[in-house]
Coordinates of C-alpha atoms (C1' of nucleotides) in Angstrom, one line a residue:
Chain A
X13 CA -10.6 3.9 -2.6
X14 CA -14.1 3.7 -1.4
X15 CA -16.3 4.2 1.6
X16 CA -16.6 1.2 3.9
X17 CA -19.6 -1.0 3.3
X18 CA -20.8 0.0 6.7
X19 CA -20.8 3.7 5.7
X20 CA -22.4 3.0 2.4
X21 CA -25.2 1.2 4.1
X22 CA -25.7 3.9 6.7
X23 CA -26.0 6.5 4.0
X24 CA -28.4 4.4 1.9
X25 CA -30.6 3.7 4.9
X26 CA -30.8 7.4 5.9
X27 CA -31.6 8.4 2.3
X28 CA -34.3 5.8 2.2
X29 CA -35.9 7.0 5.5
X30 CA -35.6 10.6 4.4
X31 CA -37.2 10.0 1.1
X32 CA -40.2 8.2 2.6
X33 CA -41.3 10.8 5.1
X34 CA -44.9 9.6 4.8
X35 CA -43.8 6.6 6.8
X36 CA -43.4 7.5 10.4
X37 CA -41.8 4.3 11.7
X38 CA -39.5 1.9 10.0
X39 CA -38.9 -1.7 10.9
X40 CA -35.5 -3.3 10.5
X41 CA -37.0 -6.1 8.4
X42 CA -38.5 -3.7 6.0
X43 CA -35.4 -1.6 5.5
X44 CA -33.3 -4.8 5.2
X45 CA -35.5 -6.1 2.4
X46 CA -36.0 -2.9 0.6
X47 CA -32.3 -2.0 0.5
X48 CA -30.9 -5.6 0.3
X49 CA -28.8 -5.1 3.5
X50 CA -28.3 -8.2 5.7
X51 CA -30.8 -8.0 8.5
X52 CA -28.4 -8.5 11.4
X53 CA -25.8 -6.3 9.9
X54 CA -28.4 -3.6 9.5
X55 CA -29.5 -3.7 13.1
X56 CA -25.9 -3.2 14.2
X57 CA -25.7 -0.1 12.0
X58 CA -29.0 1.2 13.3
X59 CA -27.8 0.9 16.9
X60 CA -24.9 3.2 16.0
X61 CA -27.2 5.7 14.4
X62 CA -29.4 5.6 17.5
X63 CA -26.4 6.2 19.7
X64 CA -25.4 9.1 17.5
X65 CA -28.9 10.7 18.0
X66 CA -29.6 10.5 14.3
X67 CA -32.2 7.9 14.7
X68 CA -34.6 7.3 17.6
X69 CA -35.7 3.8 18.3
X70 CA -38.8 2.4 20.0
X71 CA -38.5 -1.1 21.3
X72 CA -41.3 -3.7 21.7
X73 CA -44.3 -4.4 19.7
X74 CA -45.2 -1.6 17.3
X75 CA -41.7 -0.3 17.8
X76 CA -39.2 0.6 15.1
X77 CA -36.9 3.4 14.0
X78 CA -37.6 6.9 13.1
X79 CA -35.5 9.9 12.1
X80 CA -34.4 12.0 15.1
X81 CA -34.1 15.4 13.4
X82 CA -34.8 17.3 10.3
X83 CA -32.9 16.0 7.3
X84 CA -31.6 19.5 6.6
X85 CA -29.7 19.2 9.9
X86 CA -28.0 15.9 9.1
X87 CA -24.8 16.1 7.2
X88 CA -23.3 13.3 5.2
X89 CA -20.2 13.5 7.4
X90 CA -22.4 12.9 10.5
X91 CA -23.5 9.5 9.1
X92 CA -20.0 8.3 8.3
X93 CA -18.7 9.5 11.7
X94 CA -21.6 7.8 13.5
X95 CA -20.8 4.3 12.1
X96 CA -17.1 4.0 11.5
X97 CA -15.5 7.3 10.5
X98 CA -13.9 5.7 7.4
X99 CA -13.3 9.2 6.2
X100 CA -10.9 9.9 9.0
X101 CA -7.9 8.2 7.5
X102 CA -8.2 10.2 4.3
X103 CA -5.7 12.5 6.0
X104 CA -2.6 11.2 4.3
X105 CA -3.0 9.4 1.0
X106 CA 0.2 7.4 1.5
X107 CA -0.9 6.4 5.0
X108 CA 2.1 8.0 6.6
X109 CA 1.4 8.8 10.2
X110 CA 3.4 11.9 10.5
X111 CA 2.2 13.8 7.4
X112 CA 1.2 17.5 7.8
X113 CA 2.1 20.9 6.4
X114 CA 5.4 20.9 8.2
X115 CA 6.5 17.4 7.3
X116 CA 4.8 16.5 4.0
X117 CA 4.6 13.1 2.3
X118 CA 5.6 13.1 -1.3
X119 CA 2.0 13.3 -2.6
X120 CA 0.9 15.8 0.1
X121 CA 0.5 18.8 -2.2
X122 CA -1.2 16.9 -5.0
X123 CA -3.6 15.2 -2.6
X124 CA -4.7 18.5 -1.0
X125 CA -7.3 19.4 -3.6
X126 CA -9.0 16.0 -4.0
X127 CA -9.0 15.5 -0.3
X128 CA -10.6 18.9 0.4
X129 CA -13.1 18.4 -2.4
X130 CA -14.1 15.1 -0.8
X131 CA -14.3 16.4 2.7
X132 CA -16.2 19.5 1.7
X133 CA -18.7 17.4 -0.1
X134 CA -19.3 15.3 3.0
X135 CA -19.4 18.3 5.3
X136 CA -21.5 20.6 3.1
X137 CA -24.1 18.1 1.8
X138 CA -27.1 17.5 3.9
X139 CA -29.4 14.5 3.9
X140 CA -32.1 16.8 2.6
X141 CA -30.0 17.8 -0.4
X142 CA -29.5 14.2 -1.6
X143 CA -33.0 13.0 -0.7
X144 CA -34.7 15.6 -2.9
X145 CA -32.9 14.8 -6.1
X146 CA -34.6 13.0 -8.9
X147 CA -32.9 10.0 -10.5
Chain B
X20 CA -11.5 6.1 2.4
X21 CA -8.0 5.3 1.6
X22 CA -5.7 3.6 -0.9
X23 CA -5.0 0.0 -0.2
X24 CA -1.9 -0.7 1.8
X25 CA -0.5 -2.4 -1.3
X26 CA -1.0 0.7 -3.5
X27 CA 0.5 2.9 -0.8
X28 CA 3.6 0.7 -0.7
X29 CA 3.9 0.6 -4.4
X30 CA 3.8 4.4 -4.6
X31 CA 6.3 4.8 -1.8
X32 CA 8.7 2.3 -3.4
X33 CA 8.6 4.0 -6.7
X34 CA 9.2 7.5 -5.2
X35 CA 12.1 6.1 -3.2
X36 CA 13.7 4.6 -6.3
X37 CA 13.0 7.7 -8.3
X38 CA 14.5 10.0 -5.7
X39 CA 17.7 7.9 -5.5
X40 CA 18.6 7.9 -9.2
X41 CA 22.3 7.7 -8.3
X42 CA 21.7 4.1 -7.2
X43 CA 21.3 2.0 -10.3
X44 CA 20.1 -1.3 -8.8
X45 CA 18.0 -1.8 -5.7
X46 CA 17.7 -4.9 -3.6
X47 CA 14.5 -6.0 -2.0
X48 CA 16.2 -6.2 1.4
X49 CA 17.4 -2.6 1.1
X50 CA 14.0 -1.2 0.1
X51 CA 12.2 -3.2 2.7
X52 CA 14.4 -1.8 5.5
X53 CA 14.5 1.8 4.3
X54 CA 10.7 2.0 3.8
X55 CA 9.7 -0.4 6.6
X56 CA 7.7 -2.6 4.3
X57 CA 7.6 -6.3 5.2
X58 CA 10.2 -8.1 3.0
X59 CA 8.0 -10.8 1.6
X60 CA 5.1 -8.5 1.0
X61 CA 7.4 -6.1 -0.8
X62 CA 8.8 -8.8 -3.2
X63 CA 5.2 -9.6 -4.2
X64 CA 4.5 -6.0 -5.0
X65 CA 7.8 -5.7 -6.9
X66 CA 6.8 -8.7 -9.1
X67 CA 3.7 -6.9 -10.1
X68 CA 5.6 -3.8 -10.9
X69 CA 7.9 -5.9 -13.0
X70 CA 5.0 -7.5 -14.8
X71 CA 3.6 -4.1 -15.5
X72 CA 6.9 -3.0 -17.1
X73 CA 7.5 -0.3 -14.6
X74 CA 10.4 -2.1 -13.0
X75 CA 12.9 -4.4 -14.6
X76 CA 14.4 -7.1 -12.5
X77 CA 17.7 -9.0 -12.7
X78 CA 17.8 -12.4 -11.0
X79 CA 20.8 -14.0 -9.4
X80 CA 23.7 -12.7 -7.6
X81 CA 24.3 -9.0 -8.2
X82 CA 20.7 -8.8 -9.3
X83 CA 18.0 -6.5 -8.1
X84 CA 15.4 -4.0 -9.3
X85 CA 15.8 -0.9 -11.4
X86 CA 13.3 1.5 -12.9
X87 CA 12.1 0.6 -16.4
X88 CA 11.4 4.0 -17.9
X89 CA 11.8 7.7 -17.2
X90 CA 9.9 8.8 -14.2
X91 CA 8.2 11.5 -16.3
X92 CA 6.6 8.7 -18.2
X93 CA 5.2 7.0 -15.1
X94 CA 1.8 8.2 -13.8
X95 CA 0.5 7.6 -10.3
X96 CA -2.5 5.8 -11.8
X97 CA -0.1 3.4 -13.5
X98 CA 1.3 2.3 -10.1
X99 CA -2.1 1.8 -8.6
X100 CA -3.4 -0.1 -11.6
X101 CA -0.3 -2.3 -11.6
X102 CA -0.7 -3.6 -8.1
X103 CA -4.4 -3.8 -7.3
X104 CA -6.3 -1.0 -9.0
X105 CA -7.9 0.1 -5.8
X106 CA -9.0 3.3 -7.5
X107 CA -11.2 1.4 -9.8
X108 CA -14.1 1.1 -7.4
X109 CA -14.2 4.8 -6.8
X110 CA -16.8 4.9 -9.5
X111 CA -19.9 4.9 -7.3
X112 CA -19.4 6.3 -3.8
X113 CA -22.4 4.3 -2.5
X114 CA -21.1 1.1 -4.1
X115 CA -24.2 0.7 -6.2
X116 CA -23.4 -1.5 -9.2
X117 CA -25.7 0.3 -11.6
X118 CA -24.8 3.9 -11.1
X119 CA -24.2 6.1 -14.1
X120 CA -25.4 9.3 -15.7
X121 CA -28.7 7.7 -16.7
X122 CA -29.4 5.9 -13.5
X123 CA -27.8 7.9 -10.7
X124 CA -27.3 7.0 -7.1
X125 CA -28.5 9.6 -4.6
X126 CA -25.0 11.0 -4.1
X127 CA -24.0 10.8 -7.8
X128 CA -24.0 14.5 -8.6
X129 CA -22.3 15.5 -5.3
X130 CA -19.6 12.9 -5.8
X131 CA -18.7 13.9 -9.3
X132 CA -16.3 16.7 -8.4
X133 CA -14.4 14.9 -5.7
X134 CA -14.1 11.8 -7.8
X135 CA -12.9 13.7 -10.8
X136 CA -10.5 15.7 -8.7
X137 CA -9.0 12.5 -7.3
X138 CA -8.8 10.7 -10.6
X139 CA -7.3 13.7 -12.3
X140 CA -4.7 13.8 -9.7
X141 CA -3.7 10.2 -10.2
X142 CA -3.8 10.5 -14.0
X143 CA -2.0 13.8 -14.3
X144 CA 0.7 13.5 -11.7
X145 CA 3.9 11.8 -12.8
X146 CA 6.4 10.0 -10.7
X147 CA 8.8 12.8 -11.7
X148 CA 6.5 15.5 -10.3
X149 CA 6.3 14.0 -6.8
X150 CA 9.9 12.9 -6.7
X151 CA 11.3 16.3 -7.2
X152 CA 9.4 18.0 -4.4
X153 CA 11.1 19.1 -1.3
X154 CA 9.6 18.2 2.0
Chain C
dT20 C1' 32.3 -26.1 -10.3
dT21 C1' 30.7 -24.7 -6.0
dT22 C1' 29.0 -21.1 -3.3
dT23 C1' 26.5 -17.1 -2.5
dA24 C1' 23.2 -13.5 -3.2
dA25 C1' 19.6 -12.3 -5.4
dT26 C1' 14.5 -12.8 -7.5
dT27 C1' 10.3 -16.0 -8.1
dC28 C1' 6.9 -19.2 -7.0
dT29 C1' 3.6 -21.6 -4.0
dA30 C1' 1.6 -22.2 0.2
dT31 C1' 0.3 -20.9 4.7
dA32 C1' -0.9 -17.7 8.7
dT33 C1' -2.9 -13.5 10.7
dT34 C1' -6.0 -9.7 11.0
dA35 C1' -9.9 -6.7 10.4
dA36 C1' -14.2 -6.0 8.1
dA37 C1' -18.3 -8.1 6.9
dG38 C1' -21.9 -11.1 7.9
dT39 C1' -24.7 -14.5 10.9
dA40 C1' -26.9 -16.7 15.0
dG41 C1' -29.2 -16.9 19.2
dT42 C1' -30.9 -14.9 23.3
dA43 C1' -32.5 -11.1 26.2
dA44 C1' -35.2 -7.1 26.9
dT45 C1' -39.2 -4.3 25.9
dT46 C1' -43.9 -3.1 24.9
dA47 C1' -48.5 -3.2 23.0
dA48 C1' -52.2 -6.1 21.6
dA49 C1' -55.0 -10.0 22.4
Chain D
dT1 C1' -51.5 -12.0 31.9
dT2 C1' -50.0 -14.2 28.0
dT3 C1' -48.4 -13.8 23.4
dA4 C1' -46.4 -11.6 19.5
dA5 C1' -43.5 -8.2 17.5
dT6 C1' -40.1 -5.5 17.9
dT7 C1' -35.0 -3.6 19.1
dA8 C1' -30.6 -4.6 21.9
dC9 C1' -26.9 -7.4 23.3
dT10 C1' -23.2 -10.9 23.0
dA11 C1' -20.8 -14.3 20.6
dC12 C1' -19.4 -16.6 16.6
dT13 C1' -18.3 -17.4 11.4
dT14 C1' -16.7 -16.1 7.0
dT15 C1' -14.1 -13.5 3.7
dA16 C1' -10.6 -10.8 1.7
dA17 C1' -6.5 -8.1 2.5
dT18 C1' -2.3 -8.2 4.6
dA19 C1' 1.7 -10.6 6.1
dT20 C1' 4.9 -14.6 6.6
dA21 C1' 7.6 -19.0 5.4
dG22 C1' 10.2 -21.9 2.7
dA23 C1' 11.7 -23.9 -1.4
dA24 C1' 12.9 -23.2 -6.4
dT25 C1' 15.3 -20.6 -9.8
dT26 C1' 18.9 -17.8 -11.6
dA27 C1' 23.5 -15.9 -12.4
dA28 C1' 27.7 -13.9 -10.9
dA29 C1' 31.7 -14.4 -8.0
dA30 C1' 35.0 -17.2 -5.7

DNA sequence: TTTTAATTCTATATTAAAGTAGTAATTAAA
DNA sequence: TTTAATTACTACTTTAATATAGAATTAAAA
């Protein structure tokens, strides 16, 4: 019961970028080393974030990645959706295709609250929220 | 963000058995067909439920599986723990090894409520609860 | 006692996610 | 204009979960 590694990486990368707003451009190598994410795996994820207009990239020498919009306008759910949408199949906890209010799986009612709590968290939490917290 | 297929199967099997209390012994073939779970995969899961004392098995002709205790005494969490404990790594949503109250990951506080809601559901819901519900 | 129907054990195959490798394209500095 | 530093693209490899196969074991019925 966890986010995909890909989603976890995407979130960690964006928090890192957001927390270092003094840096204007980030290189894949740098992010990879700082966050211990395999370089080639990271660049694949970055491309997805670029495609989703969360990150802008500059190619060539002196190029790199930078954040495309204010962190207050980036929700956690956006990050997950951009890379693999691993939250999408949280719909039915028993993985039953046809499970909805009319035709409920056995755990449907019990699962409602945890599911909503989880989805609400991802929908209502912004990158700014989590980047500002102390540790 | 979902339970493993193995856990989903285990839960569905136990609900099926619990909801058909008129049947005293279940055969792998029968369960497999009724729930569309691959036969050989199912028998592996059944063995784990047997090992966890949730199911008792009788070998040989006229053998089969039956429930080992009252459904009110079987919690959802027991089923998941018996087969692969895929709930265990719900601990840190960002998959960071060292994440706890003292050394929090960036999403730690936001994740607390969804996580607890989910764990509470699995810990407080019994097989009886979910087997009695209509659909 | 043999046969049959069941679970159990061990090994193998398939699939999807995670991770790696190499080359192409781009761009600024030298 | 060449070189160096960067991202982008395409293909491959590895790993873990899922799924399958076959033989061994068990025990009741015939």
